[in-house]
XYZ file of C-alpha atoms in Angstrom:
598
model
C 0.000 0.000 0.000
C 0.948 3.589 -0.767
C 2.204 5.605 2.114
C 0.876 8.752 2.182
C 2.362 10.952 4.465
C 0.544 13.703 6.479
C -2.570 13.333 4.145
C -5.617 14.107 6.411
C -8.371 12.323 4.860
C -10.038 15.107 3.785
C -7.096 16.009 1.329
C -7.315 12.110 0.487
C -10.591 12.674 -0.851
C -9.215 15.288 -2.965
C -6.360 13.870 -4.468
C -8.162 10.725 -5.285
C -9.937 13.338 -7.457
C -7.198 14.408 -9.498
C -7.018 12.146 -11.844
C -3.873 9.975 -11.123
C -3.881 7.008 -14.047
C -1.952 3.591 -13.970
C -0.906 5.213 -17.510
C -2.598 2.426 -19.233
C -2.793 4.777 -22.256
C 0.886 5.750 -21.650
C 2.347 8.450 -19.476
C 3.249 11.658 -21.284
C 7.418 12.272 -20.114
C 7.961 8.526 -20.659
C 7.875 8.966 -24.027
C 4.073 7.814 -24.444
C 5.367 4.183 -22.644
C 3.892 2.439 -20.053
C 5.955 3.106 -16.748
C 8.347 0.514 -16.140
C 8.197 -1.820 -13.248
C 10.658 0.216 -11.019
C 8.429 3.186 -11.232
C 5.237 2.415 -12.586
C 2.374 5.174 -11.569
C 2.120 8.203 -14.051
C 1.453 11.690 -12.146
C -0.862 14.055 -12.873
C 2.045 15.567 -14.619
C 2.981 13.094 -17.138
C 6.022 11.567 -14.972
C 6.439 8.362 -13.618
C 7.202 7.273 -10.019
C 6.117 4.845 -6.918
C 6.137 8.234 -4.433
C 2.717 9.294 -3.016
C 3.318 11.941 -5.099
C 3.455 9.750 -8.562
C 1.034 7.614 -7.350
C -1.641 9.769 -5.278
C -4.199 8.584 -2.812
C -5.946 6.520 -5.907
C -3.159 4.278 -7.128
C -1.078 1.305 -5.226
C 2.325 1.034 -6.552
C 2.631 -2.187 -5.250
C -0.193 -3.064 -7.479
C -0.587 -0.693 -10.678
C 2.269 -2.091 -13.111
C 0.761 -2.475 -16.467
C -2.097 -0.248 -16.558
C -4.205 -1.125 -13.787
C -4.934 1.696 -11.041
C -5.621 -0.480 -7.626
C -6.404 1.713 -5.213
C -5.365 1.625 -1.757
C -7.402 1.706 1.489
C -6.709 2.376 5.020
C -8.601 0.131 7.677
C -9.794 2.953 9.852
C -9.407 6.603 10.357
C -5.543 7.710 12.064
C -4.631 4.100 10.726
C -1.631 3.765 9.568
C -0.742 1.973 5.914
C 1.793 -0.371 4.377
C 5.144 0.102 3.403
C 5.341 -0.090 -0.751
C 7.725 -2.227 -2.669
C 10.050 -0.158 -4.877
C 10.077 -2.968 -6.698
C 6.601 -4.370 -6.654
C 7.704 -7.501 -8.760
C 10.902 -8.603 -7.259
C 14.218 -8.254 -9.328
C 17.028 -11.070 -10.146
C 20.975 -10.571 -10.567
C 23.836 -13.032 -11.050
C 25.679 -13.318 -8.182
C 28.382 -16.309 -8.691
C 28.524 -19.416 -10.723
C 28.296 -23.107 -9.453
C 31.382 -24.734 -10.864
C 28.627 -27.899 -11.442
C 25.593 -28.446 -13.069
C 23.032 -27.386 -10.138
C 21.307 -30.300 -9.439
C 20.683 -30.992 -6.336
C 20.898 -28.455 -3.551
C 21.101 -28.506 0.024
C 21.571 -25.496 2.609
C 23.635 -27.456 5.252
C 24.150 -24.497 7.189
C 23.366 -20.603 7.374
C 26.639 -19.748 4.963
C 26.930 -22.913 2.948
C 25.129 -24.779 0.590
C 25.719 -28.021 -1.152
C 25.465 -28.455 -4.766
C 25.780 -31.649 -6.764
C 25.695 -33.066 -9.822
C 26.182 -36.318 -11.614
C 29.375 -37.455 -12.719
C 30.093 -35.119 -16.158
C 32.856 -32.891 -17.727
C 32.169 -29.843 -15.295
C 34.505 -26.494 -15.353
C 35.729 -26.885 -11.383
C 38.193 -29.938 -11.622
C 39.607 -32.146 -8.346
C 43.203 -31.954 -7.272
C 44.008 -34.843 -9.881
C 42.483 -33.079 -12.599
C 39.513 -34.547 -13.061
C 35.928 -33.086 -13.040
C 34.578 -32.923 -9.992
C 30.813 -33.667 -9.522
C 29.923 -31.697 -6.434
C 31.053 -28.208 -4.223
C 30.240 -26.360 -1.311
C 29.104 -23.283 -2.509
C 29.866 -20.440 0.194
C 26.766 -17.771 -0.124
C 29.117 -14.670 1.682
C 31.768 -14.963 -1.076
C 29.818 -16.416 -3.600
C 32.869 -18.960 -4.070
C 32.909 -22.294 -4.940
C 34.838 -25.308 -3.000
C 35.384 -28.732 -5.203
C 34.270 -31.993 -2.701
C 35.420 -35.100 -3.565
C 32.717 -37.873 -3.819
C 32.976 -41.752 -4.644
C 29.742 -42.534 -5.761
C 27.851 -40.681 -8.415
C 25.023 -38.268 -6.989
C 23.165 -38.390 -10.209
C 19.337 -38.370 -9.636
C 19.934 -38.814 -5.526
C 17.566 -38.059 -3.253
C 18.527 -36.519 0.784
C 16.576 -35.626 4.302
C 18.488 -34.050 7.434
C 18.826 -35.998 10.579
C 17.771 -34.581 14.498
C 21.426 -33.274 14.526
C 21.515 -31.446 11.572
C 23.750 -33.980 9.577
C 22.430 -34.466 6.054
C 22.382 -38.098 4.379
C 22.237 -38.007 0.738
C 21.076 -41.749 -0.623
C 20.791 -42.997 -4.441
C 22.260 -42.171 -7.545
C 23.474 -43.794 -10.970
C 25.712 -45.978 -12.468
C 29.620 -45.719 -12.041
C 31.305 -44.146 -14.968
C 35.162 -44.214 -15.502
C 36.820 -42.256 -18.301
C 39.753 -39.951 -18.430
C 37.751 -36.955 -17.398
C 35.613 -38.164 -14.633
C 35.746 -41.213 -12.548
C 33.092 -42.112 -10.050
C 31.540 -45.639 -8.727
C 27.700 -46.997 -8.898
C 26.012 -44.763 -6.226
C 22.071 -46.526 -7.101
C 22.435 -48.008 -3.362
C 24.478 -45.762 -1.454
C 24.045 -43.809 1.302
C 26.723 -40.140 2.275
C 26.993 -38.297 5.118
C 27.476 -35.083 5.061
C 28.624 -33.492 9.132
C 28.302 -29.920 8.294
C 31.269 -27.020 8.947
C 31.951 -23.335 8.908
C 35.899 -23.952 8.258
C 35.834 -25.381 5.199
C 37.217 -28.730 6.408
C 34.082 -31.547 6.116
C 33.773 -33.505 3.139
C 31.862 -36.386 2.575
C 31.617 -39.147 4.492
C 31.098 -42.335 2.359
C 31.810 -46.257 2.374
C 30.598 -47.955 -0.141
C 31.880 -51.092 0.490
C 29.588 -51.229 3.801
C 25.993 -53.005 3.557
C 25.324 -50.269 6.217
C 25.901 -47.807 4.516
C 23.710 -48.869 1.318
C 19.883 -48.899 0.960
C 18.168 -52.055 0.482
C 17.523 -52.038 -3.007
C 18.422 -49.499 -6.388
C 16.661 -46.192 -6.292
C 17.216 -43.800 -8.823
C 14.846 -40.524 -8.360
C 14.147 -41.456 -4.726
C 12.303 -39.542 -2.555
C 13.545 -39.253 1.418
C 11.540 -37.541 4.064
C 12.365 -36.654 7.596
C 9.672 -38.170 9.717
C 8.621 -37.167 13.409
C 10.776 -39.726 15.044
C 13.846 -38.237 13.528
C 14.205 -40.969 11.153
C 14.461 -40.636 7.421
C 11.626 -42.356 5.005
C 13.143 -43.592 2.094
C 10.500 -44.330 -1.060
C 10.242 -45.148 -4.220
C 12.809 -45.082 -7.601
C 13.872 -47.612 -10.204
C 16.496 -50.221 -10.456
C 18.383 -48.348 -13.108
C 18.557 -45.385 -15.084
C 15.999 -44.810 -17.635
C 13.424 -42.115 -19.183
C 10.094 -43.433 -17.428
C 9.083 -46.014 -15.125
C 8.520 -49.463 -16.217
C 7.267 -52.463 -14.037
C 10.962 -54.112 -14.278
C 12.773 -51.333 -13.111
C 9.941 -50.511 -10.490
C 11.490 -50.287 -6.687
C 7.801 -49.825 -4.914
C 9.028 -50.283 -1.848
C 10.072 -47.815 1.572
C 12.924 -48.273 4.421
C 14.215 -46.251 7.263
C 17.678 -44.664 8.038
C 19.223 -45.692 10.590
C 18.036 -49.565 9.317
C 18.493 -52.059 12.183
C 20.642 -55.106 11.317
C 18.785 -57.747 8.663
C 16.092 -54.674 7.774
C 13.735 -55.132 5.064
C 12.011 -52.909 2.942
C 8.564 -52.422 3.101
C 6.386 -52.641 -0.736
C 3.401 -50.386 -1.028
C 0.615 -51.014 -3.341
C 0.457 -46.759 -3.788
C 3.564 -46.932 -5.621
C 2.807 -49.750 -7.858
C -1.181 -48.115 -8.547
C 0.851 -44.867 -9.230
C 3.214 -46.399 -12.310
C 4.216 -45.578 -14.546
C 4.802 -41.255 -13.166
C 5.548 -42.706 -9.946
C 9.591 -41.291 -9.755
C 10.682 -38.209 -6.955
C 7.255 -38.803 -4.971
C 6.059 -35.794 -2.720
C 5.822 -37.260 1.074
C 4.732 -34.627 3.952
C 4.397 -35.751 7.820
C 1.301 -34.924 9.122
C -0.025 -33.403 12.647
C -1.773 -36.630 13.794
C 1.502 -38.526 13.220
C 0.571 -40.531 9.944
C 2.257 -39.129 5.986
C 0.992 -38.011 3.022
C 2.105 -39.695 -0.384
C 1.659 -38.030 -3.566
C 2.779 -39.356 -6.926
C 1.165 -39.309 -10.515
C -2.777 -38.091 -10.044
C -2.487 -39.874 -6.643
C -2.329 -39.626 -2.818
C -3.268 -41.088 -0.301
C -2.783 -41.151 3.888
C -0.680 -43.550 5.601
C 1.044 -44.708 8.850
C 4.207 -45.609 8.780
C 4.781 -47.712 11.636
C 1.421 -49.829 11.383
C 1.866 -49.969 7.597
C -1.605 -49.282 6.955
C -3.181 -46.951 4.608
C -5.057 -45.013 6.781
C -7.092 -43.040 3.885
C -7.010 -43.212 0.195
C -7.471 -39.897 -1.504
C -9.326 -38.335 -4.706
C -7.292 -38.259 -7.960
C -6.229 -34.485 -8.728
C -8.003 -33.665 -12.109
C -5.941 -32.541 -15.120
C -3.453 -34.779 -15.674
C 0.005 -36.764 -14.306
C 2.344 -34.744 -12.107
C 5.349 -36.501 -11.088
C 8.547 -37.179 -12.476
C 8.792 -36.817 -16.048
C 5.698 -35.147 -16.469
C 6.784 -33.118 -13.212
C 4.752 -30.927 -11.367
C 5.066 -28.512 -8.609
C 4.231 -29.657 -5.441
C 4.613 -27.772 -1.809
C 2.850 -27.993 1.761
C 1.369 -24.439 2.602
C 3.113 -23.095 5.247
C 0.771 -24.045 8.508
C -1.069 -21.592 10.871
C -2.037 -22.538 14.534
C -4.997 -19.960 14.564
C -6.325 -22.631 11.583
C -5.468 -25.464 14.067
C -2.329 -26.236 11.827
C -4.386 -27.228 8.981
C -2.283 -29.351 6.586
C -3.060 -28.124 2.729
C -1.335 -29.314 -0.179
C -0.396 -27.096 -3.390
C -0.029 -29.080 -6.575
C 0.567 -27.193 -9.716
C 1.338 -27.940 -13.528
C 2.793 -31.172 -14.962
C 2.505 -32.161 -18.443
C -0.192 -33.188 -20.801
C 1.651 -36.053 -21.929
C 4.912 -38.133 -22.516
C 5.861 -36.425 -25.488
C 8.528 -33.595 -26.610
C 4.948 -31.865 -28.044
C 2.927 -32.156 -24.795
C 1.714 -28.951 -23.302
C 2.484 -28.542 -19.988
C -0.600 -28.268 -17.370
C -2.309 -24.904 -15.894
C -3.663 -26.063 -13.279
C -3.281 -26.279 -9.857
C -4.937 -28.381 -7.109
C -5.609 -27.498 -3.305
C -6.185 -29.823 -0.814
C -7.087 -29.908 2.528
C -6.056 -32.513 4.689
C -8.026 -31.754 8.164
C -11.483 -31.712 6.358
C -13.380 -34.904 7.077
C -13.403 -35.546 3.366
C -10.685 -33.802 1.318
C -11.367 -32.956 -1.904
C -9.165 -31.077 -4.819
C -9.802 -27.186 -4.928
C -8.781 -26.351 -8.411
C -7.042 -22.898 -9.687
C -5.027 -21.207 -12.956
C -1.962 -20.505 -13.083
C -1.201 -17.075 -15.521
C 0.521 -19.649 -17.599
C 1.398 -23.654 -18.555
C 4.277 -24.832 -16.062
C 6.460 -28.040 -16.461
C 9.144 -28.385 -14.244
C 8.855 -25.545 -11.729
C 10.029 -24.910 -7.974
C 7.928 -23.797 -5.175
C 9.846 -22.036 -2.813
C 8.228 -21.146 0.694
C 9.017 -17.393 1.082
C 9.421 -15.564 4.196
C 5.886 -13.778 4.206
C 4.464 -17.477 3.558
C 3.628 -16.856 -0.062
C 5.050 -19.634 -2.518
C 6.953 -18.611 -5.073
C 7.018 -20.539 -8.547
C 10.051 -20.287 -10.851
C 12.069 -21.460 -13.569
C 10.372 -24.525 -15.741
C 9.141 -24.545 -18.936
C 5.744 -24.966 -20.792
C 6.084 -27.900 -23.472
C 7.399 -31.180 -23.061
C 8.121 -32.907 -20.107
C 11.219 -33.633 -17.936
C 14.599 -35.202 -19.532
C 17.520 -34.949 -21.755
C 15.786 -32.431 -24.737
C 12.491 -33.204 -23.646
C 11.192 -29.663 -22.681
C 11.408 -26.426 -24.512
C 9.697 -22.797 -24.641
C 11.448 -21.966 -20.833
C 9.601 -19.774 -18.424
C 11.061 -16.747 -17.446
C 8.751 -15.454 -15.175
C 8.360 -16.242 -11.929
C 4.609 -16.397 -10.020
C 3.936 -15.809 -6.476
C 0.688 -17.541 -5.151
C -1.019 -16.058 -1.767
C -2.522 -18.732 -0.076
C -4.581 -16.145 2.186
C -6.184 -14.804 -1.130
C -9.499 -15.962 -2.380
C -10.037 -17.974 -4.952
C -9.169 -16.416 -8.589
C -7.048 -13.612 -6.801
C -4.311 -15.666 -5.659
C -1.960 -15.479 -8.340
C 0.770 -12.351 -9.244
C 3.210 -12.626 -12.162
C 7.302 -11.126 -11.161
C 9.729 -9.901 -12.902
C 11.420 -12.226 -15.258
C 14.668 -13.398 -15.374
C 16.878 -13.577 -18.984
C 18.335 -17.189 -17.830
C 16.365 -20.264 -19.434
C 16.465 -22.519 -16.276
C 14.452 -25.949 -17.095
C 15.881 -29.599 -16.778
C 18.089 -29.793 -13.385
C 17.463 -26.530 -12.085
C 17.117 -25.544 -8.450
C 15.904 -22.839 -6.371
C 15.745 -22.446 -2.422
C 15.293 -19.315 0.368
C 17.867 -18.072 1.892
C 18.115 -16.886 5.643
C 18.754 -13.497 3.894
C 15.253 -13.948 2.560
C 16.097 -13.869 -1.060
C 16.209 -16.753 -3.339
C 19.228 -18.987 -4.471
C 18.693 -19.728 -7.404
C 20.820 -21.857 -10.317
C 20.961 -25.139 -12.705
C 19.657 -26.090 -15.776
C 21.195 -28.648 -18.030
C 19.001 -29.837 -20.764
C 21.919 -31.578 -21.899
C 22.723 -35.272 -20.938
C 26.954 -34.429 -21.034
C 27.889 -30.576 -20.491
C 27.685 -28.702 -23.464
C 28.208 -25.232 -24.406
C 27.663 -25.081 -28.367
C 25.463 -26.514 -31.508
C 22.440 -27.336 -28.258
C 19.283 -25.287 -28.037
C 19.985 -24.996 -24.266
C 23.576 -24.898 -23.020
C 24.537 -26.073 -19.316
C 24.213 -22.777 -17.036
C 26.205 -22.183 -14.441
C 25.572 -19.117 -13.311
C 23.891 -18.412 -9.950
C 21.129 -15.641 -9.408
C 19.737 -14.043 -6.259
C 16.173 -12.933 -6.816
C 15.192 -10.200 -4.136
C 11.959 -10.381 -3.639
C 9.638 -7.244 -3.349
C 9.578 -7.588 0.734
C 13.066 -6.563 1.048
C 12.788 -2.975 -1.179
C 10.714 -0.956 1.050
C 11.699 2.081 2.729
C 10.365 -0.025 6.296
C 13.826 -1.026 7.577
C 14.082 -5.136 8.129
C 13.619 -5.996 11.837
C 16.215 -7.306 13.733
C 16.418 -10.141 16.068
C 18.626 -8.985 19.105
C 18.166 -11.514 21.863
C 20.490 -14.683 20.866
C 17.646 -17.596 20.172
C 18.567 -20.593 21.664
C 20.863 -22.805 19.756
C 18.949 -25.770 20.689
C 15.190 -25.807 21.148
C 12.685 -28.466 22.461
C 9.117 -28.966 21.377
C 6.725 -26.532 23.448
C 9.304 -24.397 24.469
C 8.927 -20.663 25.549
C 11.667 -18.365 24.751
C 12.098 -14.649 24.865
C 12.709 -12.894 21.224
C 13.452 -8.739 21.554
C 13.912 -7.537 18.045
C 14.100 -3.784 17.234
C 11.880 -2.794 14.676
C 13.533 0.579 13.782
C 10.566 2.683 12.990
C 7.089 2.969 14.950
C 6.460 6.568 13.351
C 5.436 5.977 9.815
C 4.483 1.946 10.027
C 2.698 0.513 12.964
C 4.445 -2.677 14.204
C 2.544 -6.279 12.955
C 5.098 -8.885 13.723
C 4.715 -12.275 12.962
C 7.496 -15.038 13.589
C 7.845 -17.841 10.575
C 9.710 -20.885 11.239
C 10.783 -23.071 8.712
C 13.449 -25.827 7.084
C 14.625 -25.666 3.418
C 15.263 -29.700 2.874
C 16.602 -30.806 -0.062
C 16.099 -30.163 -3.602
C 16.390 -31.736 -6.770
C 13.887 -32.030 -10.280
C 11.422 -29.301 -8.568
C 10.656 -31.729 -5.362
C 11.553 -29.840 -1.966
C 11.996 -32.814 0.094
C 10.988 -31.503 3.993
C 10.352 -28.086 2.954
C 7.713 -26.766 5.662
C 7.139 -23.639 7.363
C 4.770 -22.493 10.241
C 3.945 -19.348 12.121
C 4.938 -19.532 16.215
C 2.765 -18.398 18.699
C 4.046 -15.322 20.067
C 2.942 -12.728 22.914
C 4.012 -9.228 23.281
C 5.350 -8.655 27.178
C 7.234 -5.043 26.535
C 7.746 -2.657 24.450
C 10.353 0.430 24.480
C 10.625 2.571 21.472
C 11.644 0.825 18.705
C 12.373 -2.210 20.743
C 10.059 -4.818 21.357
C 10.070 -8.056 23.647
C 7.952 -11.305 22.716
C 7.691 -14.430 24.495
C 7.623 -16.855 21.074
C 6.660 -20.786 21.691
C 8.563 -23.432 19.569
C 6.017 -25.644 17.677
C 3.782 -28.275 20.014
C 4.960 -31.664 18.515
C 7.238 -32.921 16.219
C 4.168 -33.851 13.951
C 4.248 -30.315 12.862
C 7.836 -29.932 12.452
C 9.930 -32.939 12.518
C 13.150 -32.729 14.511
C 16.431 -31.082 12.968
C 17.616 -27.673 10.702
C 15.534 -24.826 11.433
C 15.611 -21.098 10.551
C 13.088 -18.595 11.846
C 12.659 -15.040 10.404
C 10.903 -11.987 12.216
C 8.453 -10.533 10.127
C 7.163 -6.479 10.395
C 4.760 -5.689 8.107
C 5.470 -8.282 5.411
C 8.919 -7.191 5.897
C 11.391 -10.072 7.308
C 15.046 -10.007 9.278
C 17.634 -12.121 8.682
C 16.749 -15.588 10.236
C 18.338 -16.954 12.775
C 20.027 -21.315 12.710
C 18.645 -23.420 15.364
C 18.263 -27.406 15.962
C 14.749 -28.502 17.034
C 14.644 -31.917 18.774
């Protein structure tokens, strides 16, 4: 919303009068354009701007880009309004490049992040000259450290433990040449023990029946469950385009496995063939999971091994792996009594390089005594795309494309711009379209949050070797931060000043003070979001969640404010291990803060 400052509302009244536009027509000293994003109300005057002055009392700069006036409102008189974007649709740069193809990512701690790749001819190269395969990628420097890895990562799958270690599990088949040299990694299990001194590396032995899954799974799916343990499901036997009935591994286990373990077959996965590969797997708040894969889902518990409820079919079409969707758990509120609702969007038509991909999206929630699919549009066809949990809550949807489906020169017309979807929105307002980015980003590309509150985001390798030339699509490398339009008001971010326990148990009160730096233009609306990132790969965020704490004012002194905050109830709601949790005032989020929650 528009600040307007010192406006009684009987001048209000009178500027709203004076014939502000949204310069649908074009604005006059723009050259008879439409104002660009950056600035995009015409005065009175013929200028463009995003001041009160620009836009007037009648039109929202966080709203009017492209010719449509939305005008703003204040909730009651001497109420105080919004801070404004400056950049109502967000804005990306290239920060860094990846050294690998991006794709798999994993934020192991508040500085680092993991990216891997499968064994190929990469630009960073090991000590012995070959290509390496995977690097920590520090996010202050924007720098690059080569790992050394003995199994290949291609197509893995990973879930954090209670401690905060990750385990990455699955992969491909070995491949030696000159260039690159790696061993099968379709069974094996890594460890990864974060570090802020660039000393861990991997922690691997392949030899070990412990430390290999039961079975091959390529595109598996791993979820960390309430106990702390990791859910394993799903992939095939080998690599390969789509899912046949011989390569089908329809079956779960748990990390740690007990001695002599065996895995567990569901029914789902078979029912679900042949779009059946990267599964989407969420814990739930009465303890049991939910299982997505093609059109399907169902309910199920995991130590009875019982399906506890079978699910409608989402209408429109397949969307899992390699007619891939977008799939995300809306961030949970306890004033809704944590009320666990599932976003599914896009997919594709069909198995085929032609094949549209899908526009619709699917809503589902999972505390009504019979769930059914809500369905919405998208602005456009996506194939292929991330949903990233943002600070505010919102989901973000980037990168993808909108024919084809997921593979080696499979897809092709990329999206460039991003969508943001408000889940507190009604039905048919819920969707606004970004600013785009110039980078094609479709096969093996990535995106995540940051504790920053921008978005990492890289990959995209249509390619099945790395190639630069003679390819519609070459492997990118480059990395881009996308700021999103939160973080360019003129309201400064809040800032957590109390030091949040390192450590926090279920149910537990803490004191947050965070100064919010101005209380004379904005009144203060905090909320506190706590969330993990997981692990991503093919545009499935494995343990991605969020939820808003329960918080309590008990003092306030200027700027500074006190809280007492309460960690979530149970680990149904948030399963044990890597948290972050950001301070939001007005829409506006700090930096978050690293805990463990176990």
């Amino acid at each position: 919303m528009v600040f307007i400052r010192k406006l009684g509302f009987a001048l209000v009244a009178t500027v709203i009068a004076a014939s502000w536009s949204a310069d649908a027509a074009g604005c006059k000293y723009n050259n008879g354009f439409v104002c660009p994003q950056e600035t995009p109300c015409c005065s009175p005057h013929g200028h463009c701007g995003n001041s009160p002055l620009a836009c007037g009392a009648g039109c929202d700069a966080s709203a009017s880009f492209k010719g449509v006036c939305e005008r703003y409102t204040v909730a009651a008189a001497g109420g105080k309004p919004k801070p404004v974007p400056s950049l109502p649709k967000g804005s990306f740069k290239v920060v860094g490049d990846t050294g690998v193809a991006a794709q798999h990512i994993a934020l192991v701690s508040p500085t680092k992040m993991l990216i891997l790749d499968k064994a190929e001819n990469n630009p960073a190269k090991l000590p012995d000259g070959t290509a390496a395969y995977n690097v920590e990628y520090d996010l202050t420097t924007n720098q690059y450290r080569v790992l050394e890895v003995q199994t290949n990562t291609f197509c893995s799958g990973g879930g954090f433990l209670p401690n905060g270690t990750l385990i990455s599990g699955g992969g491909a088949e070995a491949r030696l040449t000159h260039t690159f040299k790696t061993g099968t990694g379709f069974q094996s299990l890594r460890m990864w023990e974060p570090c802020e001194d660039a000393s861990c590396n991997w922690i691997e032995n392949p030899q070990d029946p412990m430390w290999q899954m039961t079975g091959n799974r390529w595109y598996v799916s791993f979820t960390t469950l309430p106990t702390g343990e990791l859910f394993i499901l799903g992939g095939s036997n080998e690599s390969l385009a789509i899912n046949r009935e011989a390569t089908n591994n329809p079956t779960f286990e748990l990390y740690p496995k007990p001695a002599g373990y065996q895995p567990v077959v569901l029914q789902f996965m078979i029912d679900a063939m042949p779009y059946n590969l990267y599964p989407n797997v969420y814990s739930l708040s009465d303890g049991n999971i939910y299982i997505f894969a093609n059109q399907k889902s169902m309910i199920y518990n995991v130590q009875r091994q019982e399906v506890i409820k079978s699910l409608p079919d989402i209408p429109g079409g397949a969307r899992s792996y390699p007619l891939t969707g977008s799939h995300v758990l809306l961030p949970l509120d306890p004033a809704k009594n944590y009320a666990h609702e599932i976003l599914v969007c896009g997919g594709s038509e069909a198995w085929s390089t032609r094949a549209r991909a899908i526009q619709s999206c699917g809503r589902i929630n999972l505390n009504d005594a019979d769930p059914q699919w809500e369905m919405d549009q998208m602005p456009t066809p996506r194939l292929m795309s991330d949903a990233v949990i943002l600070a505010d809550g919102k989901i973000m949807l980037l990168n993808g494309a909108q024919v084809g489906y997921a593979g080696f020169l499979r897809a092709s017309d990329p999206i460039y711009t991003p969508v943001v979807y408000d889940p507190e929105a009604p039905l048919g307002q819920r969707w606004t379209e970004w600013v785009p980015s110039n980078i094609a980003r479709m096969y093996h590309s990535v995106a995540m949050l940051l504790p920053d509150g921008t978005v990492f985001v890289a990959g995209s390798n249509q390619n099945s070797e790395v190639r630069f030339e003679n390819v519609p699509f070459p492997t990118e490398y480059r990395v881009e931060s996308f700021t999103p339009p939160y973080l360019t008001t003129d309201l400064p971010r809040p800032e957590i000043l109390s030091e949040i326990p390192a450590q926090l148990k279920y149910d537990q009160e803490f004191e947050v003070t965070i100064d919010v730096k101005d209380t004379e233009r904005y009144e203060p609306d905090i909320t506190f979001m706590f969330g993990r990132r997981g692990f991503v790969t093919h545009s499935t965020h494995m343990s991605q969640r969020m939820t808003k704490l329960v918080a309590k004012k008990v003092s306030e002194e200027g700027t500074k404010i006190t809280y007492t905050v309460s960690s979530p109830p149970t680990a149904n709601l948030m399963p044990p291990g890597p948290h972050y949790i950001h301070v939001l005032n007005n829409g506006v989020p700090s930096h978050a803060d690293y805990l463990i929650l176990n």
